[in-house]
Amino acid sequence: MANKYKYFVGNWKMFGNFSSLKMINSVNYHINKIKKKEIKVIFCIPNILINHFSKKLKNTKILIGAQNCHYLQDAGPYTGSVNANMIKNAGAKYVILGHSENRIEGDTDEIINKKIKSAINNNLKVIFCIGENLLEKNKNLTNKILLKQINKGLNSINTLKKIIIAYEPVWSIGTGKIPKFEELNKTVFYIRKKLSKKFKDKKTVNILYGGSVNSKNVVQLNSIKGINGFLIGGASQSKKKFIDIIKNCYM
Ligand code: PGA
C-alpha cells in the first residue's frame, strides 16, 4: 500500500502559550483552502496546552501531539514528569520520542524503547526521531548510528503501524544546514531498507525529514520520493513560515 499522507509536524519545543492557539487557527484556515485531502498537520506542543488546544481544535484538520513522555505507564515518584496515559487523556494523539534534545538530556536507546512501548500501549502514535551528530557524520558512521537507534529503539516491537520515523541529523537541527540531496536520498533509502528487513509492514512506514526545514529548502526536500513529510521546529513557531512550507509543497 502506498503512503497516502504528507505530514507537516510542528515541534514547538519550549514555545507557546494559550494565545498561540490563534496561530494554529490561521494555519487551519489556510490548509482548508488546499484542495488535497491527503495532508496531516500535527502540532506537538507543550504539555500544559494540550488539553485546551485539542478541545478547541476538535473539528478541524489539525491534530495535537506531545513532545516527550515518561516511560512508566503508572503513577510514580517522578517529580515534573508526565506519562503516556496522561498526555493521551489530555487529548494528544501523537508523541515525539527520541528527539536528540532529549537524548542529550539522558534518553538512551533503551529508555526510548520503553517510552515507545508505553506510548503505543496508550494508543498514541509515535514520531520516533533518529539521527547522527556531526562527529558521527564526519567519521562516516551515519548508517551505523541509524541502525543502532532503529534496532534498539524498536526492540521487540513488531509492527510499525503506530510509528512514524523522523530522520533528523543532529547537526542540521536549528543550524540552517541540511544534507545534500543525494546524501539524504541515500540515507532515507537506507532507513527504509533496514526497516523492511525488520518489519513485514515496511512499505507503509512514513519517514519524515527534520532539521532546518524552511519554505525554500522544502521544495527540493519534497522532491525526494522516500520522504513523506517534515518535522519542523523553528519555522513551526511562525504561522507565515509554517503555512509557506505547506503551500510550497503543493505549488
Ligand atoms: P528545526 O528543528 O526545524 O528548528 O531545525 C527541528 C526539530 O528539532 O525537530
PDB file of C-alpha atoms and ligand atoms in Angstrom:
ATOM      1  CA  MET A   1       0.000   0.000   0.000  1.00  0.00           C
ATOM      2  CA  ALA A   2       1.384   3.375  -0.945  1.00  0.00           C
ATOM      3  CA  ASN A   3       1.874   6.100   1.615  1.00  0.00           C
ATOM      4  CA  LYS A   4      -1.210   8.211   1.442  1.00  0.00           C
ATOM      5  CA  TYR A   5      -0.481  11.278   3.507  1.00  0.00           C
ATOM      6  CA  LYS A   6       2.024  14.076   3.540  1.00  0.00           C
ATOM      7  CA  TYR A   7       2.866  15.074   7.091  1.00  0.00           C
ATOM      8  CA  PHE A   8       3.675  18.513   8.418  1.00  0.00           C
ATOM      9  CA  VAL A   9       4.581  18.170  12.063  1.00  0.00           C
ATOM     10  CA  GLY A  10       5.370  21.259  14.098  1.00  0.00           C
ATOM     11  CA  ASN A  11       7.654  20.748  17.070  1.00  0.00           C
ATOM     12  CA  TRP A  12       7.145  23.825  19.218  1.00  0.00           C
ATOM     13  CA  LYS A  13       9.748  22.809  21.810  1.00  0.00           C
ATOM     14  CA  MET A  14       9.640  25.331  24.700  1.00  0.00           C
ATOM     15  CA  PHE A  15       7.449  27.784  22.808  1.00  0.00           C
ATOM     16  CA  GLY A  16       3.831  28.840  23.035  1.00  0.00           C
ATOM     17  CA  ASN A  17       1.157  29.940  25.461  1.00  0.00           C
ATOM     18  CA  PHE A  18      -2.631  29.943  25.486  1.00  0.00           C
ATOM     19  CA  SER A  19      -2.866  32.781  22.988  1.00  0.00           C
ATOM     20  CA  SER A  20      -0.776  30.812  20.452  1.00  0.00           C
ATOM     21  CA  LEU A  21      -3.986  28.988  19.531  1.00  0.00           C
ATOM     22  CA  LYS A  22      -4.664  31.928  17.170  1.00  0.00           C
ATOM     23  CA  MET A  23      -1.673  30.898  15.140  1.00  0.00           C
ATOM     24  CA  ILE A  24      -2.869  27.314  14.761  1.00  0.00           C
ATOM     25  CA  ASN A  25      -6.317  28.587  13.795  1.00  0.00           C
ATOM     26  CA  SER A  26      -4.837  30.544  10.910  1.00  0.00           C
ATOM     27  CA  VAL A  27      -2.845  27.516   9.798  1.00  0.00           C
ATOM     28  CA  ASN A  28      -6.130  25.617   9.815  1.00  0.00           C
ATOM     29  CA  TYR A  29      -7.790  28.319   7.737  1.00  0.00           C
ATOM     30  CA  HIS A  30      -5.068  28.035   5.111  1.00  0.00           C
ATOM     31  CA  ILE A  31      -4.942  24.270   4.943  1.00  0.00           C
ATOM     32  CA  ASN A  32      -8.677  24.210   4.345  1.00  0.00           C
ATOM     33  CA  LYS A  33      -8.006  26.085   1.126  1.00  0.00           C
ATOM     34  CA  ILE A  34      -5.630  23.376  -0.087  1.00  0.00           C
ATOM     35  CA  LYS A  35      -7.673  21.017  -2.199  1.00  0.00           C
ATOM     36  CA  LYS A  36      -5.589  17.942  -1.434  1.00  0.00           C
ATOM     37  CA  LYS A  37      -7.168  15.747   1.199  1.00  0.00           C
ATOM     38  CA  GLU A  38      -4.073  13.712   1.935  1.00  0.00           C
ATOM     39  CA  ILE A  39      -2.486  16.141   4.310  1.00  0.00           C
ATOM     40  CA  LYS A  40      -1.832  15.684   8.006  1.00  0.00           C
ATOM     41  CA  VAL A  41      -0.911  18.674  10.114  1.00  0.00           C
ATOM     42  CA  ILE A  42       0.174  17.946  13.655  1.00  0.00           C
ATOM     43  CA  PHE A  43       1.333  20.406  16.294  1.00  0.00           C
ATOM     44  CA  CYS A  44       3.454  18.935  19.074  1.00  0.00           C
ATOM     45  CA  ILE A  45       3.075  21.482  21.796  1.00  0.00           C
ATOM     46  CA  PRO A  46       3.980  21.962  25.482  1.00  0.00           C
ATOM     47  CA  ASN A  47       2.021  19.653  27.774  1.00  0.00           C
ATOM     48  CA  ILE A  48       0.202  22.465  29.559  1.00  0.00           C
ATOM     49  CA  LEU A  49      -1.506  23.467  26.296  1.00  0.00           C
ATOM     50  CA  ILE A  50      -2.563  20.017  25.106  1.00  0.00           C
ATOM     51  CA  ASN A  51      -5.945  19.788  26.762  1.00  0.00           C
ATOM     52  CA  HIS A  52      -7.160  23.257  25.845  1.00  0.00           C
ATOM     53  CA  PHE A  53      -5.853  23.178  22.272  1.00  0.00           C
ATOM     54  CA  SER A  54      -7.124  19.706  21.470  1.00  0.00           C
ATOM     55  CA  LYS A  55     -10.619  20.648  22.629  1.00  0.00           C
ATOM     56  CA  LYS A  56     -10.636  23.865  20.626  1.00  0.00           C
ATOM     57  CA  LEU A  57      -9.301  22.147  17.504  1.00  0.00           C
ATOM     58  CA  LYS A  58     -11.620  19.165  17.723  1.00  0.00           C
ATOM     59  CA  ASN A  59     -13.496  19.757  14.482  1.00  0.00           C
ATOM     60  CA  THR A  60     -10.525  20.862  12.453  1.00  0.00           C
ATOM     61  CA  LYS A  61      -7.889  19.041  10.418  1.00  0.00           C
ATOM     62  CA  ILE A  62      -5.206  19.829  12.997  1.00  0.00           C
ATOM     63  CA  LEU A  63      -4.033  17.122  15.350  1.00  0.00           C
ATOM     64  CA  ILE A  64      -2.238  17.673  18.622  1.00  0.00           C
ATOM     65  CA  GLY A  65       0.798  15.846  19.946  1.00  0.00           C
ATOM     66  CA  ALA A  66       3.187  15.957  22.871  1.00  0.00           C
ATOM     67  CA  GLN A  67       6.956  16.236  22.653  1.00  0.00           C
ATOM     68  CA  ASN A  68       8.027  13.555  25.125  1.00  0.00           C
ATOM     69  CA  CYS A  69       6.708  11.394  27.941  1.00  0.00           C
ATOM     70  CA  HIS A  70       7.944   9.239  30.814  1.00  0.00           C
ATOM     71  CA  TYR A  71       8.482   5.533  30.155  1.00  0.00           C
ATOM     72  CA  LEU A  72       6.376   4.367  33.081  1.00  0.00           C
ATOM     73  CA  GLN A  73       2.694   3.723  32.485  1.00  0.00           C
ATOM     74  CA  ASP A  74       1.524   4.252  36.045  1.00  0.00           C
ATOM     75  CA  ALA A  75       1.876   6.906  38.694  1.00  0.00           C
ATOM     76  CA  GLY A  76       5.293   7.150  40.322  1.00  0.00           C
ATOM     77  CA  PRO A  77       7.681   9.353  42.263  1.00  0.00           C
ATOM     78  CA  TYR A  78       8.979  11.314  39.242  1.00  0.00           C
ATOM     79  CA  THR A  79       8.649  14.993  40.025  1.00  0.00           C
ATOM     80  CA  GLY A  80       7.750  17.028  36.965  1.00  0.00           C
ATOM     81  CA  SER A  81       7.098  14.041  34.700  1.00  0.00           C
ATOM     82  CA  VAL A  82       4.018  13.003  32.754  1.00  0.00           C
ATOM     83  CA  ASN A  83       3.366   9.575  31.298  1.00  0.00           C
ATOM     84  CA  ALA A  84       1.789   8.471  28.021  1.00  0.00           C
ATOM     85  CA  ASN A  85      -1.560   7.833  29.664  1.00  0.00           C
ATOM     86  CA  MET A  86      -1.675  11.403  30.968  1.00  0.00           C
ATOM     87  CA  ILE A  87      -0.936  13.030  27.625  1.00  0.00           C
ATOM     88  CA  LYS A  88      -3.397  10.742  25.861  1.00  0.00           C
ATOM     89  CA  ASN A  89      -6.001  11.618  28.459  1.00  0.00           C
ATOM     90  CA  ALA A  90      -5.316  15.308  27.886  1.00  0.00           C
ATOM     91  CA  GLY A  91      -6.133  14.904  24.177  1.00  0.00           C
ATOM     92  CA  ALA A  92      -2.825  14.200  22.439  1.00  0.00           C
ATOM     93  CA  LYS A  93      -2.886  11.789  19.516  1.00  0.00           C
ATOM     94  CA  TYR A  94       0.855  11.768  18.845  1.00  0.00           C
ATOM     95  CA  VAL A  95       4.091  11.973  20.804  1.00  0.00           C
ATOM     96  CA  ILE A  96       7.616  12.757  19.648  1.00  0.00           C
ATOM     97  CA  LEU A  97      10.131  10.337  21.179  1.00  0.00           C
ATOM     98  CA  GLY A  98      13.881  10.039  20.817  1.00  0.00           C
ATOM     99  CA  HIS A  99      14.420  13.672  19.881  1.00  0.00           C
ATOM    100  CA  SER A 100      18.128  14.496  20.012  1.00  0.00           C
ATOM    101  CA  GLU A 101      17.451  17.279  22.531  1.00  0.00           C
ATOM    102  CA  ASN A 102      16.074  14.606  24.878  1.00  0.00           C
ATOM    103  CA  ARG A 103      18.821  12.127  24.020  1.00  0.00           C
ATOM    104  CA  ILE A 104      21.346  14.776  25.097  1.00  0.00           C
ATOM    105  CA  GLU A 105      19.483  15.083  28.404  1.00  0.00           C
ATOM    106  CA  GLY A 106      19.848  11.368  29.102  1.00  0.00           C
ATOM    107  CA  ASP A 107      17.361   9.418  26.993  1.00  0.00           C
ATOM    108  CA  THR A 108      19.226   6.272  25.999  1.00  0.00           C
ATOM    109  CA  ASP A 109      18.051   3.919  23.237  1.00  0.00           C
ATOM    110  CA  GLU A 110      16.763   1.588  25.972  1.00  0.00           C
ATOM    111  CA  ILE A 111      14.743   4.337  27.679  1.00  0.00           C
ATOM    112  CA  ILE A 112      13.372   5.460  24.320  1.00  0.00           C
ATOM    113  CA  ASN A 113      12.336   1.875  23.600  1.00  0.00           C
ATOM    114  CA  LYS A 114      10.371   1.754  26.854  1.00  0.00           C
ATOM    115  CA  LYS A 115       8.770   5.101  26.093  1.00  0.00           C
ATOM    116  CA  ILE A 116       7.726   3.941  22.621  1.00  0.00           C
ATOM    117  CA  LYS A 117       6.120   0.811  24.068  1.00  0.00           C
ATOM    118  CA  SER A 118       4.304   2.792  26.699  1.00  0.00           C
ATOM    119  CA  ALA A 119       3.046   5.301  24.115  1.00  0.00           C
ATOM    120  CA  ILE A 120       1.796   2.505  21.841  1.00  0.00           C
ATOM    121  CA  ASN A 121       0.078   0.775  24.772  1.00  0.00           C
ATOM    122  CA  ASN A 122      -1.732   4.019  25.403  1.00  0.00           C
ATOM    123  CA  ASN A 123      -2.849   4.297  21.811  1.00  0.00           C
ATOM    124  CA  LEU A 124      -0.641   7.185  20.872  1.00  0.00           C
ATOM    125  CA  LYS A 125       1.110   7.428  17.524  1.00  0.00           C
ATOM    126  CA  VAL A 126       4.844   7.821  17.905  1.00  0.00           C
ATOM    127  CA  ILE A 127       7.087  10.142  15.945  1.00  0.00           C
ATOM    128  CA  PHE A 128      10.373   8.348  16.539  1.00  0.00           C
ATOM    129  CA  CYS A 129      13.421  10.548  15.913  1.00  0.00           C
ATOM    130  CA  ILE A 130      16.750   9.154  14.799  1.00  0.00           C
ATOM    131  CA  GLY A 131      19.842  10.910  13.518  1.00  0.00           C
ATOM    132  CA  GLU A 132      23.608  11.155  13.659  1.00  0.00           C
ATOM    133  CA  ASN A 133      25.620  14.019  15.127  1.00  0.00           C
ATOM    134  CA  LEU A 134      28.356  15.901  13.289  1.00  0.00           C
ATOM    135  CA  LEU A 135      31.213  13.848  14.657  1.00  0.00           C
ATOM    136  CA  GLU A 136      29.494  10.643  13.625  1.00  0.00           C
ATOM    137  CA  LYS A 137      28.751  12.054  10.198  1.00  0.00           C
ATOM    138  CA  ASN A 138      32.356  13.121   9.696  1.00  0.00           C
ATOM    139  CA  LYS A 139      33.523   9.639  10.627  1.00  0.00           C
ATOM    140  CA  ASN A 140      31.107   8.134   8.084  1.00  0.00           C
ATOM    141  CA  LEU A 141      29.158   6.455  10.851  1.00  0.00           C
ATOM    142  CA  THR A 142      25.712   7.723   9.853  1.00  0.00           C
ATOM    143  CA  ASN A 143      24.258   4.383   8.739  1.00  0.00           C
ATOM    144  CA  LYS A 144      25.749   2.546  11.693  1.00  0.00           C
ATOM    145  CA  ILE A 145      24.256   5.015  14.170  1.00  0.00           C
ATOM    146  CA  LEU A 146      20.869   4.957  12.488  1.00  0.00           C
ATOM    147  CA  LEU A 147      20.796   1.179  12.503  1.00  0.00           C
ATOM    148  CA  LYS A 148      21.676   1.065  16.192  1.00  0.00           C
ATOM    149  CA  GLN A 149      18.975   3.610  17.031  1.00  0.00           C
ATOM    150  CA  ILE A 150      16.414   1.680  14.983  1.00  0.00           C
ATOM    151  CA  ASN A 151      17.319  -1.739  16.378  1.00  0.00           C
ATOM    152  CA  LYS A 152      17.473  -0.658  19.998  1.00  0.00           C
ATOM    153  CA  GLY A 153      14.666   1.898  19.886  1.00  0.00           C
ATOM    154  CA  LEU A 154      12.290  -0.538  18.209  1.00  0.00           C
ATOM    155  CA  ASN A 155      13.484  -3.622  20.070  1.00  0.00           C
ATOM    156  CA  SER A 156      10.678  -6.201  20.498  1.00  0.00           C
ATOM    157  CA  ILE A 157       8.145  -4.031  18.732  1.00  0.00           C
ATOM    158  CA  ASN A 158       6.612  -5.996  15.889  1.00  0.00           C
ATOM    159  CA  THR A 159       4.618  -3.528  13.871  1.00  0.00           C
ATOM    160  CA  LEU A 160       5.225  -0.062  12.517  1.00  0.00           C
ATOM    161  CA  LYS A 161       1.516   0.729  12.383  1.00  0.00           C
ATOM    162  CA  LYS A 162       1.722   3.290  15.141  1.00  0.00           C
ATOM    163  CA  ILE A 163       5.198   4.559  14.315  1.00  0.00           C
ATOM    164  CA  ILE A 164       6.403   7.352  12.082  1.00  0.00           C
ATOM    165  CA  ILE A 165      10.152   7.697  11.651  1.00  0.00           C
ATOM    166  CA  ALA A 166      11.676  11.173  11.699  1.00  0.00           C
ATOM    167  CA  TYR A 167      15.196  11.307  10.337  1.00  0.00           C
ATOM    168  CA  GLU A 168      16.797  14.349  11.918  1.00  0.00           C
ATOM    169  CA  PRO A 169      20.550  14.769  11.513  1.00  0.00           C
ATOM    170  CA  VAL A 170      21.546  16.406  14.808  1.00  0.00           C
ATOM    171  CA  TRP A 171      23.922  18.794  13.016  1.00  0.00           C
ATOM    172  CA  SER A 172      21.019  20.069  10.975  1.00  0.00           C
ATOM    173  CA  ILE A 173      18.672  20.968  13.825  1.00  0.00           C
ATOM    174  CA  GLY A 174      18.440  24.723  14.245  1.00  0.00           C
ATOM    175  CA  THR A 175      21.602  25.363  12.217  1.00  0.00           C
ATOM    176  CA  GLY A 176      20.227  26.257   8.797  1.00  0.00           C
ATOM    177  CA  LYS A 177      22.215  23.356   7.312  1.00  0.00           C
ATOM    178  CA  ILE A 178      20.584  20.433   5.548  1.00  0.00           C
ATOM    179  CA  PRO A 179      22.051  17.296   3.984  1.00  0.00           C
ATOM    180  CA  LYS A 180      22.893  17.270   0.294  1.00  0.00           C
ATOM    181  CA  PHE A 181      20.089  15.941  -1.896  1.00  0.00           C
ATOM    182  CA  GLU A 182      21.885  12.747  -2.924  1.00  0.00           C
ATOM    183  CA  GLU A 183      23.096  12.074   0.599  1.00  0.00           C
ATOM    184  CA  LEU A 184      19.601  12.444   2.062  1.00  0.00           C
ATOM    185  CA  ASN A 185      18.090  10.361  -0.696  1.00  0.00           C
ATOM    186  CA  LYS A 186      20.507   7.549   0.117  1.00  0.00           C
ATOM    187  CA  THR A 187      20.010   7.795   3.868  1.00  0.00           C
ATOM    188  CA  VAL A 188      16.237   7.655   3.608  1.00  0.00           C
ATOM    189  CA  PHE A 189      16.549   4.689   1.272  1.00  0.00           C
ATOM    190  CA  TYR A 190      18.853   3.005   3.784  1.00  0.00           C
ATOM    191  CA  ILE A 191      16.400   3.564   6.657  1.00  0.00           C
ATOM    192  CA  ARG A 192      13.551   2.121   4.596  1.00  0.00           C
ATOM    193  CA  LYS A 193      15.651  -0.876   3.597  1.00  0.00           C
ATOM    194  CA  LYS A 194      16.613  -1.655   7.191  1.00  0.00           C
ATOM    195  CA  LEU A 195      13.032  -1.280   8.390  1.00  0.00           C
ATOM    196  CA  SER A 196      11.825  -3.570   5.642  1.00  0.00           C
ATOM    197  CA  LYS A 197      14.192  -6.266   6.871  1.00  0.00           C
ATOM    198  CA  LYS A 198      12.924  -5.916  10.398  1.00  0.00           C
ATOM    199  CA  PHE A 199       9.186  -5.483   9.785  1.00  0.00           C
ATOM    200  CA  LYS A 200       6.606  -7.003   7.485  1.00  0.00           C
ATOM    201  CA  ASP A 201       4.522  -3.853   7.110  1.00  0.00           C
ATOM    202  CA  LYS A 202       7.537  -1.958   5.794  1.00  0.00           C
ATOM    203  CA  LYS A 203       6.019  -0.333   2.722  1.00  0.00           C
ATOM    204  CA  THR A 204       3.573   1.803   4.593  1.00  0.00           C
ATOM    205  CA  VAL A 205       6.036   3.299   7.048  1.00  0.00           C
ATOM    206  CA  ASN A 206       6.152   7.063   6.883  1.00  0.00           C
ATOM    207  CA  ILE A 207       9.559   8.680   7.034  1.00  0.00           C
ATOM    208  CA  LEU A 208       9.791  12.371   7.795  1.00  0.00           C
ATOM    209  CA  TYR A 209      12.798  14.606   7.411  1.00  0.00           C
ATOM    210  CA  GLY A 210      13.575  17.136  10.136  1.00  0.00           C
ATOM    211  CA  GLY A 211      16.291  19.751  10.582  1.00  0.00           C
ATOM    212  CA  SER A 212      16.188  23.385   9.437  1.00  0.00           C
ATOM    213  CA  VAL A 213      13.222  22.868   7.125  1.00  0.00           C
ATOM    214  CA  ASN A 214      12.082  26.187   5.646  1.00  0.00           C
ATOM    215  CA  SER A 215       9.848  27.381   2.838  1.00  0.00           C
ATOM    216  CA  LYS A 216      12.763  27.495   0.370  1.00  0.00           C
ATOM    217  CA  ASN A 217      14.575  24.234   1.001  1.00  0.00           C
ATOM    218  CA  VAL A 218      11.311  22.310   1.345  1.00  0.00           C
ATOM    219  CA  VAL A 219      10.800  22.427  -2.421  1.00  0.00           C
ATOM    220  CA  GLN A 220      13.849  20.271  -3.028  1.00  0.00           C
ATOM    221  CA  LEU A 221      13.340  18.166   0.095  1.00  0.00           C
ATOM    222  CA  ASN A 222       9.819  17.426  -1.043  1.00  0.00           C
ATOM    223  CA  SER A 223      11.101  16.065  -4.327  1.00  0.00           C
ATOM    224  CA  ILE A 224      12.792  13.162  -2.544  1.00  0.00           C
ATOM    225  CA  LYS A 225      10.478  10.242  -3.149  1.00  0.00           C
ATOM    226  CA  GLY A 226      11.057   8.384   0.110  1.00  0.00           C
ATOM    227  CA  ILE A 227      10.182  11.382   2.289  1.00  0.00           C
ATOM    228  CA  ASN A 228       6.577  11.514   3.462  1.00  0.00           C
ATOM    229  CA  GLY A 229       6.685  14.827   5.252  1.00  0.00           C
ATOM    230  CA  PHE A 230       8.563  17.057   7.628  1.00  0.00           C
ATOM    231  CA  LEU A 231       9.258  17.623  11.292  1.00  0.00           C
ATOM    232  CA  ILE A 232       9.563  21.364  11.638  1.00  0.00           C
ATOM    233  CA  GLY A 233      10.990  23.119  14.682  1.00  0.00           C
ATOM    234  CA  GLY A 234      11.806  26.837  14.480  1.00  0.00           C
ATOM    235  CA  ALA A 235       9.667  27.502  11.397  1.00  0.00           C
ATOM    236  CA  SER A 236       6.593  25.980  13.058  1.00  0.00           C
ATOM    237  CA  GLN A 237       6.596  28.818  15.574  1.00  0.00           C
ATOM    238  CA  SER A 238       5.652  31.331  12.877  1.00  0.00           C
ATOM    239  CA  LYS A 239       2.343  30.998  11.081  1.00  0.00           C
ATOM    240  CA  LYS A 240       3.689  32.552   7.885  1.00  0.00           C
ATOM    241  CA  LYS A 241       6.751  30.308   7.739  1.00  0.00           C
ATOM    242  CA  PHE A 242       4.745  27.194   8.504  1.00  0.00           C
ATOM    243  CA  ILE A 243       1.989  27.982   6.005  1.00  0.00           C
ATOM    244  CA  ASP A 244       4.572  28.819   3.318  1.00  0.00           C
ATOM    245  CA  ILE A 245       6.249  25.444   3.848  1.00  0.00           C
ATOM    246  CA  ILE A 246       2.933  23.681   3.281  1.00  0.00           C
ATOM    247  CA  LYS A 247       1.997  25.857   0.302  1.00  0.00           C
ATOM    248  CA  ASN A 248       5.362  25.295  -1.365  1.00  0.00           C
ATOM    249  CA  CYS A 249       4.836  21.550  -1.233  1.00  0.00           C
ATOM    250  CA  TYR A 250       1.602  21.870  -3.189  1.00  0.00           C
ATOM    251  CA  MET A 251       2.519  24.505  -5.745  1.00  0.00           C
TER     252      MET A 251
HETATM  253  P1  PGA B   1      14.478  22.932  13.391  1.00  0.00           P
HETATM  254  O1  PGA B   1      14.139  21.822  14.480  1.00  0.00           O
HETATM  255  O2  PGA B   1      13.450  22.859  12.321  1.00  0.00           O
HETATM  256  O3  PGA B   1      14.409  24.238  14.152  1.00  0.00           O
HETATM  257  O4  PGA B   1      15.850  22.667  12.873  1.00  0.00           O
HETATM  258  C1  PGA B   1      13.696  20.558  14.113  1.00  0.00           C
HETATM  259  C2  PGA B   1      13.483  19.715  15.323  1.00  0.00           C
HETATM  260  O5  PGA B   1      14.181  19.896  16.337  1.00  0.00           O
HETATM  261  O6  PGA B   1      12.605  18.840  15.343  1.00  0.00           O
END
